[in-house]
PDB file of C-alpha atoms and ligand atoms in Angstrom:
ATOM      1  CA  MET A 229     -15.658 -12.390 -13.944  1.00 52.00           C
ATOM      2  CA  LYS A 230     -17.602 -12.202 -17.198  1.00 64.00           C
ATOM      3  CA  ARG A 231     -16.237 -13.868 -20.320  1.00 77.00           C
ATOM      4  CA  PHE A 232     -14.512 -11.679 -22.769  1.00 82.00           C
ATOM      5  CA  ARG A 233     -15.193 -12.061 -26.402  1.00 83.00           C
ATOM      6  CA  PRO A 234     -13.507  -9.790 -29.110  1.00 87.00           C
ATOM      7  CA  PRO A 235     -14.010  -7.142 -30.202  1.00 91.00           C
ATOM      8  CA  GLY A 236     -13.200  -5.343 -26.961  1.00 90.00           C
ATOM      9  CA  GLN A 237     -10.541  -4.267 -24.565  1.00 90.00           C
ATOM     10  CA  CYS A 238      -8.215  -6.977 -23.559  1.00 88.00           C
ATOM     11  CA  PRO A 239      -9.100  -7.728 -19.872  1.00 86.00           C
ATOM     12  CA  VAL A 240      -5.413  -8.413 -19.317  1.00 85.00           C
ATOM     13  CA  CYS A 241      -3.635  -5.419 -20.593  1.00 89.00           C
ATOM     14  CA  GLY A 242      -6.352  -3.190 -21.944  1.00 89.00           C
ATOM     15  CA  GLU A 243      -5.307  -3.213 -25.631  1.00 91.00           C
ATOM     16  CA  TRP A 244      -8.001  -3.257 -28.085  1.00 93.00           C
ATOM     17  CA  VAL A 245      -8.751  -6.785 -29.467  1.00 91.00           C
ATOM     18  CA  TYR A 246     -10.478  -6.771 -32.867  1.00 91.00           C
ATOM     19  CA  ARG A 247     -13.310  -8.992 -33.983  1.00 89.00           C
ATOM     20  CA  GLY A 248     -11.910 -12.405 -35.196  1.00 87.00           C
ATOM     21  CA  GLN A 249      -8.534 -12.042 -33.494  1.00 87.00           C
ATOM     22  CA  ALA A 250      -7.756 -15.212 -31.649  1.00 85.00           C
ATOM     23  CA  ALA A 251      -5.464 -13.597 -29.103  1.00 88.00           C
ATOM     24  CA  CYS A 252      -4.311 -10.192 -27.791  1.00 89.00           C
ATOM     25  CA  ALA A 253      -1.593  -8.804 -30.074  1.00 88.00           C
ATOM     26  CA  GLU A 254      -0.164  -6.922 -27.093  1.00 88.00           C
ATOM     27  CA  CYS A 255       0.073  -9.453 -24.255  1.00 88.00           C
ATOM     28  CA  GLY A 256      -0.884 -12.672 -26.084  1.00 85.00           C
ATOM     29  CA  ALA A 257      -3.909 -13.533 -23.886  1.00 86.00           C
ATOM     30  CA  CYS A 258      -6.431 -15.696 -25.675  1.00 84.00           C
ATOM     31  CA  GLU A 259      -9.420 -17.807 -25.226  1.00 79.00           C
ATOM     32  CA  LYS A 260      -7.254 -20.724 -23.959  1.00 78.00           C
ATOM     33  CA  SER A 261      -5.431 -18.617 -21.423  1.00 75.00           C
ATOM     34  CA  GLY A 262      -8.792 -17.354 -20.160  1.00 74.00           C
ATOM     35  CA  TRP A 263      -8.804 -13.573 -20.959  1.00 73.00           C
ATOM     36  CA  LYS A 264      -8.233 -12.873 -17.377  1.00 68.00           C
ATOM     37  CA  ALA A 265      -5.621 -10.985 -15.248  1.00 56.00           C
ATOM     38  CA  GLU A 266      -4.653 -14.101 -13.275  1.00 52.00           C
ATOM     39  CA  ALA A 267      -3.377 -15.756 -16.395  1.00 45.00           C
ATOM     40  CA  GLY A 268      -0.509 -13.326 -16.350  1.00 47.00           C
ATOM     41  CA  TYR A 269       0.552 -14.370 -12.820  1.00 49.00           C
ATOM     42  CA  ASP A 270       0.219 -18.115 -13.371  1.00 50.00           C
ATOM     43  CA  GLY A 271       2.093 -18.205 -16.743  1.00 50.00           C
ATOM     44  CA  LEU A 272       4.756 -15.764 -17.120  1.00 52.00           C
ATOM     45  CA  ASP A 273       6.353 -14.026 -14.147  1.00 53.00           C
ATOM     46  CA  LEU A 274       5.581 -10.444 -15.470  1.00 57.00           C
ATOM     47  CA  PRO A 275       4.251  -7.604 -13.356  1.00 59.00           C
ATOM     48  CA  ASP A 276       0.895  -6.355 -14.388  1.00 61.00           C
ATOM     49  CA  PRO A 277       1.291  -2.803 -15.655  1.00 59.00           C
ATOM     50  CA  ASP A 278      -2.225  -1.936 -14.523  1.00 60.00           C
ATOM     51  CA  GLU A 279      -1.363  -3.108 -10.955  1.00 61.00           C
ATOM     52  CA  ALA A 280      -0.761  -0.186  -8.692  1.00 63.00           C
ATOM     53  CA  PHE A 281       2.845  -0.057  -7.574  1.00 68.00           C
ATOM     54  CA  ASP A 282       2.898  -1.635  -4.019  1.00 76.00           C
ATOM     55  CA  TYR A 283       5.312   0.782  -2.276  1.00 73.00           C
ATOM     56  CA  GLU A 284       4.841  -0.745   1.195  1.00 75.00           C
ATOM     57  CA  ALA A 285       5.910  -4.161  -0.133  1.00 76.00           C
ATOM     58  CA  PHE A 286       8.733  -2.600  -2.072  1.00 73.00           C
ATOM     59  CA  VAL A 287      10.093  -0.869   1.012  1.00 71.00           C
ATOM     60  CA  GLU A 288       9.776  -4.143   2.997  1.00 76.00           C
ATOM     61  CA  LYS A 289      11.668  -5.962   0.436  1.00 79.00           C
ATOM     62  CA  GLU A 290      14.427  -3.364  -0.050  1.00 75.00           C
ATOM     63  CA  PHE A 291      15.019  -2.221   3.447  1.00 73.00           C
ATOM     64  CA  GLY A 292      13.906  -5.194   5.485  1.00 71.00           C
ATOM     65  CA  GLY A 293      11.119  -2.982   7.035  1.00 54.00           C
ATOM     66  CA  GLY A 294      10.583  -2.543  10.758  1.00 57.00           C
ATOM     67  CA  THR A 295      13.336  -1.027  12.807  1.00 55.00           C
ATOM     68  CA  GLU A 296      15.507   0.334  10.002  1.00 53.00           C
ATOM     69  CA  ARG A 297      12.662   2.199   8.497  1.00 53.00           C
ATOM     70  CA  ARG A 298      11.891   3.863  11.881  1.00 57.00           C
ATOM     71  CA  ILE A 299      15.427   4.911  12.318  1.00 54.00           C
ATOM     72  CA  GLY A 300      15.462   6.315   8.821  1.00 58.00           C
ATOM     73  CA  GLU A 301      12.354   8.376   9.417  1.00 67.00           C
ATOM     74  CA  GLY A 302      13.741   9.739  12.712  1.00 77.00           C
ATOM     75  CA  LYS A 303      16.904  10.794  10.870  1.00 78.00           C
ATOM     76  CA  TRP A 304      14.897  12.650   8.221  1.00 83.00           C
ATOM     77  CA  ALA A 305      12.683  14.286  10.838  1.00 85.00           C
ATOM     78  CA  ARG A 306      15.931  15.689  12.400  1.00 87.00           C
ATOM     79  CA  VAL A 307      17.144  16.946   8.972  1.00 89.00           C
ATOM     80  CA  TRP A 308      13.716  18.580   8.340  1.00 90.00           C
ATOM     81  CA  TRP A 309      13.795  20.145  11.824  1.00 91.00           C
ATOM     82  CA  TRP A 310      17.246  21.714  11.245  1.00 92.00           C
ATOM     83  CA  ALA A 311      16.237  22.817   7.732  1.00 93.00           C
ATOM     84  CA  ALA A 312      13.211  24.764   9.384  1.00 93.00           C
ATOM     85  CA  VAL A 313      15.435  26.174  11.908  1.00 94.00           C
ATOM     86  CA  ALA A 314      17.858  27.388   9.370  1.00 95.00           C
ATOM     87  CA  VAL A 315      15.057  28.945   7.202  1.00 95.00           C
ATOM     88  CA  LEU A 316      13.577  30.721  10.256  1.00 95.00           C
ATOM     89  CA  GLY A 317      17.088  31.834  11.260  1.00 95.00           C
ATOM     90  CA  ALA A 318      17.801  33.325   7.907  1.00 95.00           C
ATOM     91  CA  MET A 319      14.381  35.016   7.749  1.00 94.00           C
ATOM     92  CA  GLY A 320      15.047  36.497  11.237  1.00 93.00           C
ATOM     93  CA  LEU A 321      18.431  37.675  10.127  1.00 93.00           C
ATOM     94  CA  ALA A 322      16.962  39.259   7.031  1.00 93.00           C
ATOM     95  CA  LEU A 323      14.294  41.043   9.111  1.00 92.00           C
ATOM     96  CA  LEU A 324      17.075  42.209  11.438  1.00 91.00           C
ATOM     97  CA  MET A 325      19.215  43.481   8.572  1.00 90.00           C
ATOM     98  CA  SER A 326      16.304  45.396   6.996  1.00 89.00           C
ATOM     99  CA  ALA A 327      15.579  47.031  10.371  1.00 81.00           C
ATOM    100  CA  PHE A 328      18.737  48.845  10.419  1.00 73.00           C
TER     101      PHE A 328
HETATM  102 ZN1   ZN B  86      -3.739  -8.073 -23.886  1.00 84.55          ZN
END
């Protein structure tokens, strides 16, 4: 990673850092902390707002992953199946009613 020197966008949070500024006003990154994204992980335990939300990891953490997830998916598949049947049934009924 190339060295960052103000003025420019803060490599950590993307906020504009003006010429002569010693540290980013938004996230506090500075020459000493290295102007790099890794600094945020090493120091404070704050999530990087630019980091994409890791849905898979979140699900793993929240629901324990594996078996439970598969059961959950099966349940929803059945719900959607019955929803589709209900819609088709209603459409068929409507067609039948309009025919008479
Ligand atoms: Zn910053």
